[in-house]
Amino acid sequence: MTGAVLFDMDGVLLDSRHAVLVTLAGLATAALGRRVTVTDLPPNAATTPRGEVLSRLGVATPDELCQTRWDAALATATGAAEDARVFPGVMDGLRDIKAAGITTGLVTLQSRARLSWLLPPAVLALLDVTVCHEDAAPKPAPDGLLLALGALGASPKETVFLGDTVADITAARAAGLTPLGAGWGYAGPAALIAAGATVVLDDPVRIGPGLLDHASLRQPRSPRRHAHAKRS
C-alpha cells in the first residue's frame, strides 16, 4: 500500500463562502417575503448548519425549504455571479501531485449531483476518487476518509488529509491519517491547531507533492504553521 493526498472541498479547493451566504439570503428572502441580505445573516452563518441559520431568521420550515430549493438556489448563485471559484494555486498544485505519481481524493459533505457545477471538469479529472454526502457518514466521522483509502488502496499512515474545519481534523485523526489544516478556509488557523492539525498551511499555493512529506510528522511536539517558499 502507498500513500495519498485527500482533500475537503469547500474552503480548501473551492472558495464557496460568498455563494453559500448569497444562497441563504435568497432562500430567506423567498420564504419571508422581505428582502434579506448577506449582512442580515447571523454571525458565522457560513459555518452554521443552514437549517439553523434560516430558523434564526424566522423561516418556519427551514429543513423542507433546503431540501426542495437549496440546489437550485446554490446553482444560481455559483453560476450567475461566479461566486464559487477554485482557489488560486489549486490547479497547479493538483497537477504537480498527479505528475509525481501520487493518488488524490476528495471527501466532501456536498452531494455528488453538485460536483459537476461546483468544480470545473479539469479539477475533477485530477481526483482519483470522490466521496460525497450520500456515500458515507459525514465528518467528523472517519467513514468517508476510510472509504476513500479503500478505493485508492492507500495506507492511512502514509496519507494526509487537508481540511479547513474542526470536523475535518477530527475525522482525519480518527481515520489514522495525518491531519493538515487549510488556514485560508472556514475555521481559521487557531481552531485547526487546537483541533490537532499537524501543520496548518497559510496559502493554497502550498498545495503540491510536498504535502505527503508531512505524513512523517504525525506526532510532532507542537502543531505549527507551515510557510516555506512558494513554488516558482
XYZ file of C-alpha atoms in Angstrom:
232
model
C 0.000 0.000 0.000
C 1.123 3.562 -0.726
C 0.118 6.991 0.428
C -2.300 9.546 -0.986
C -3.363 13.153 -0.600
C -7.038 13.648 0.286
C -8.890 16.961 0.311
C -12.033 18.523 1.660
C -13.700 20.710 -0.965
C -15.404 23.848 0.385
C -12.873 26.212 1.906
C -9.930 24.071 0.741
C -10.150 23.652 -3.033
C -13.243 25.768 -3.610
C -13.871 29.320 -2.411
C -17.626 28.936 -1.886
C -18.213 31.085 1.210
C -19.931 34.007 -0.530
C -22.043 31.711 -2.712
C -23.341 29.926 0.404
C -24.164 33.234 2.098
C -25.947 34.547 -1.008
C -27.943 31.319 -1.204
C -29.009 31.567 2.444
C -30.081 35.172 1.979
C -32.020 34.326 -1.182
C -33.907 31.439 0.413
C -34.775 33.575 3.431
C -35.996 36.357 1.144
C -38.280 33.959 -0.734
C -39.639 32.348 2.448
C -40.198 35.511 4.466
C -41.486 37.788 1.725
C -38.992 40.532 2.568
C -35.510 41.235 1.391
C -32.779 39.527 3.390
C -29.195 40.414 2.503
C -25.900 38.762 3.380
C -25.338 41.417 6.039
C -28.605 40.365 7.721
C -27.368 36.818 8.312
C -26.323 35.779 11.836
C -22.630 35.618 12.768
C -20.767 32.564 11.485
C -23.618 31.792 9.076
C -21.184 30.153 6.632
C -20.151 27.541 9.204
C -23.528 27.064 10.915
C -25.955 24.376 9.680
C -28.099 26.058 7.048
C -31.379 24.982 8.649
C -30.316 26.624 11.884
C -29.405 29.855 10.088
C -32.766 30.019 8.340
C -34.594 29.206 11.565
C -32.856 32.097 13.329
C -34.067 34.374 10.558
C -37.663 33.293 11.185
C -38.171 30.708 8.427
C -40.862 28.303 9.681
C -39.832 25.151 7.773
C -36.095 25.536 7.084
C -35.313 21.846 6.530
C -38.098 21.444 3.991
C -37.019 24.637 2.225
C -33.433 23.430 1.958
C -34.490 20.017 0.711
C -36.604 21.408 -2.107
C -34.834 24.616 -3.122
C -31.229 24.635 -1.930
C -29.613 23.093 -5.011
C -31.360 25.389 -7.475
C -30.563 28.469 -5.405
C -26.916 27.495 -4.939
C -26.529 26.689 -8.636
C -27.882 30.139 -9.474
C -25.534 31.830 -7.030
C -22.447 29.995 -8.268
C -23.333 30.235 -11.953
C -24.664 33.754 -12.402
C -22.283 35.590 -10.087
C -19.314 33.209 -10.367
C -19.243 33.287 -6.578
C -17.676 29.842 -6.212
C -14.181 29.614 -7.616
C -11.239 27.297 -7.230
C -8.654 28.993 -5.035
C -5.598 30.337 -6.890
C -2.836 27.763 -6.901
C -5.099 24.733 -6.502
C -4.955 23.615 -10.136
C -1.166 23.887 -10.309
C -0.818 22.013 -7.028
C -3.095 19.179 -8.098
C -1.277 18.839 -11.412
C 2.059 18.658 -9.607
C 0.739 15.994 -7.232
C -0.513 13.877 -10.111
C 2.736 14.388 -12.072
C 4.594 13.000 -9.063
C 2.540 9.801 -9.280
C 0.617 10.453 -6.065
C -3.052 9.465 -5.901
C -5.654 12.016 -4.834
C -9.149 12.014 -3.413
C -11.975 14.313 -2.387
C -14.101 13.751 0.720
C -16.887 16.326 0.899
C -20.221 16.932 2.579
C -21.617 18.104 -0.759
C -23.869 15.770 -2.745
C -22.476 14.118 -5.867
C -25.040 15.868 -8.053
C -23.484 19.241 -7.196
C -19.896 18.396 -8.061
C -20.251 18.948 -11.810
C -21.351 22.552 -11.374
C -19.285 23.416 -8.316
C -15.902 22.126 -9.507
C -14.510 22.644 -13.021
C -14.091 19.440 -15.066
C -10.319 19.980 -15.081
C -10.248 19.718 -11.274
C -12.487 16.653 -11.159
C -10.215 14.968 -13.712
C -7.301 15.288 -11.275
C -9.128 13.456 -8.462
C -8.862 9.662 -8.418
C -11.795 9.169 -6.040
C -14.645 11.357 -4.792
C -16.610 10.543 -1.647
C -19.759 12.608 -1.224
C -22.531 13.152 1.313
C -24.571 10.156 0.197
C -21.611 7.767 0.233
C -20.703 7.712 3.943
C -21.482 9.170 7.352
C -20.450 12.840 7.397
C -17.339 14.164 9.078
C -16.317 14.235 11.919
C -16.974 10.500 11.427
C -13.985 8.913 9.664
C -16.143 6.778 7.357
C -15.696 8.867 4.208
C -11.937 9.031 4.601
C -11.707 5.297 5.181
C -13.857 4.694 2.101
C -11.506 6.837 0.014
C -8.466 4.995 1.384
C -10.009 1.655 0.477
C -10.795 2.785 -3.050
C -7.236 4.030 -3.568
C -5.518 1.158 -1.783
C -3.703 3.759 0.317
C -2.147 3.367 3.750
C -3.536 5.684 6.471
C -0.069 6.215 7.933
C 1.225 7.413 4.562
C -1.788 9.579 3.694
C -2.590 13.200 4.528
C -5.973 14.926 4.605
C -6.181 18.675 4.030
C -9.264 20.197 5.643
C -10.413 23.569 6.902
C -12.778 22.738 9.777
C -12.560 21.126 13.189
C -14.701 18.263 11.860
C -12.125 17.653 9.095
C -9.243 17.449 11.559
C -11.236 15.223 13.922
C -12.151 12.838 11.097
C -8.560 12.600 9.872
C -7.256 11.783 13.334
C -9.964 9.160 13.836
C -9.078 7.548 10.496
C -5.367 7.442 11.323
C -4.408 9.979 8.638
C -2.107 12.960 9.079
C -4.414 15.976 9.573
C -3.327 19.115 7.725
C -5.144 22.422 8.082
C -6.058 24.871 5.316
C -5.671 28.192 7.088
C -7.457 30.093 4.290
C -10.708 28.186 4.844
C -13.717 28.457 7.122
C -12.410 27.758 10.637
C -9.076 29.603 10.623
C -5.605 28.558 11.827
C -6.168 28.829 15.580
C -9.160 26.466 15.567
C -7.351 23.971 13.340
C -4.272 23.909 15.558
C -6.445 23.486 18.647
C -8.224 20.561 16.967
C -4.903 18.777 16.402
C -3.735 19.693 12.899
C -0.128 18.590 12.451
C 0.596 21.540 10.168
C -1.541 24.492 9.094
C -0.787 25.771 5.600
C -1.180 29.514 5.110
C -1.912 29.708 1.367
C -3.394 27.373 -1.274
C -0.202 27.738 -3.338
C 1.343 25.384 -0.726
C -0.655 22.528 -2.252
C 1.694 20.131 -4.008
C 3.543 16.802 -3.734
C 5.282 18.065 -0.583
C 2.059 17.597 1.369
C 2.821 13.900 1.576
C 6.086 14.693 3.359
C 4.060 15.653 6.426
C 2.892 12.068 6.867
C 6.124 11.523 8.794
C 5.212 14.318 11.211
C 2.066 12.752 12.653
C 3.160 13.233 16.263
C 5.103 16.491 16.474
C 5.903 18.145 19.758
C 3.570 21.001 18.899
C 1.451 21.903 15.832
C 2.971 24.618 13.699
C 2.200 26.945 10.836
C 3.880 25.947 7.561
C 5.192 28.632 5.230
C 8.153 27.595 3.131
C 8.935 29.273 -0.171
C 6.308 29.260 -2.898
C 6.748 27.118 -5.979
C 8.328 29.016 -8.828
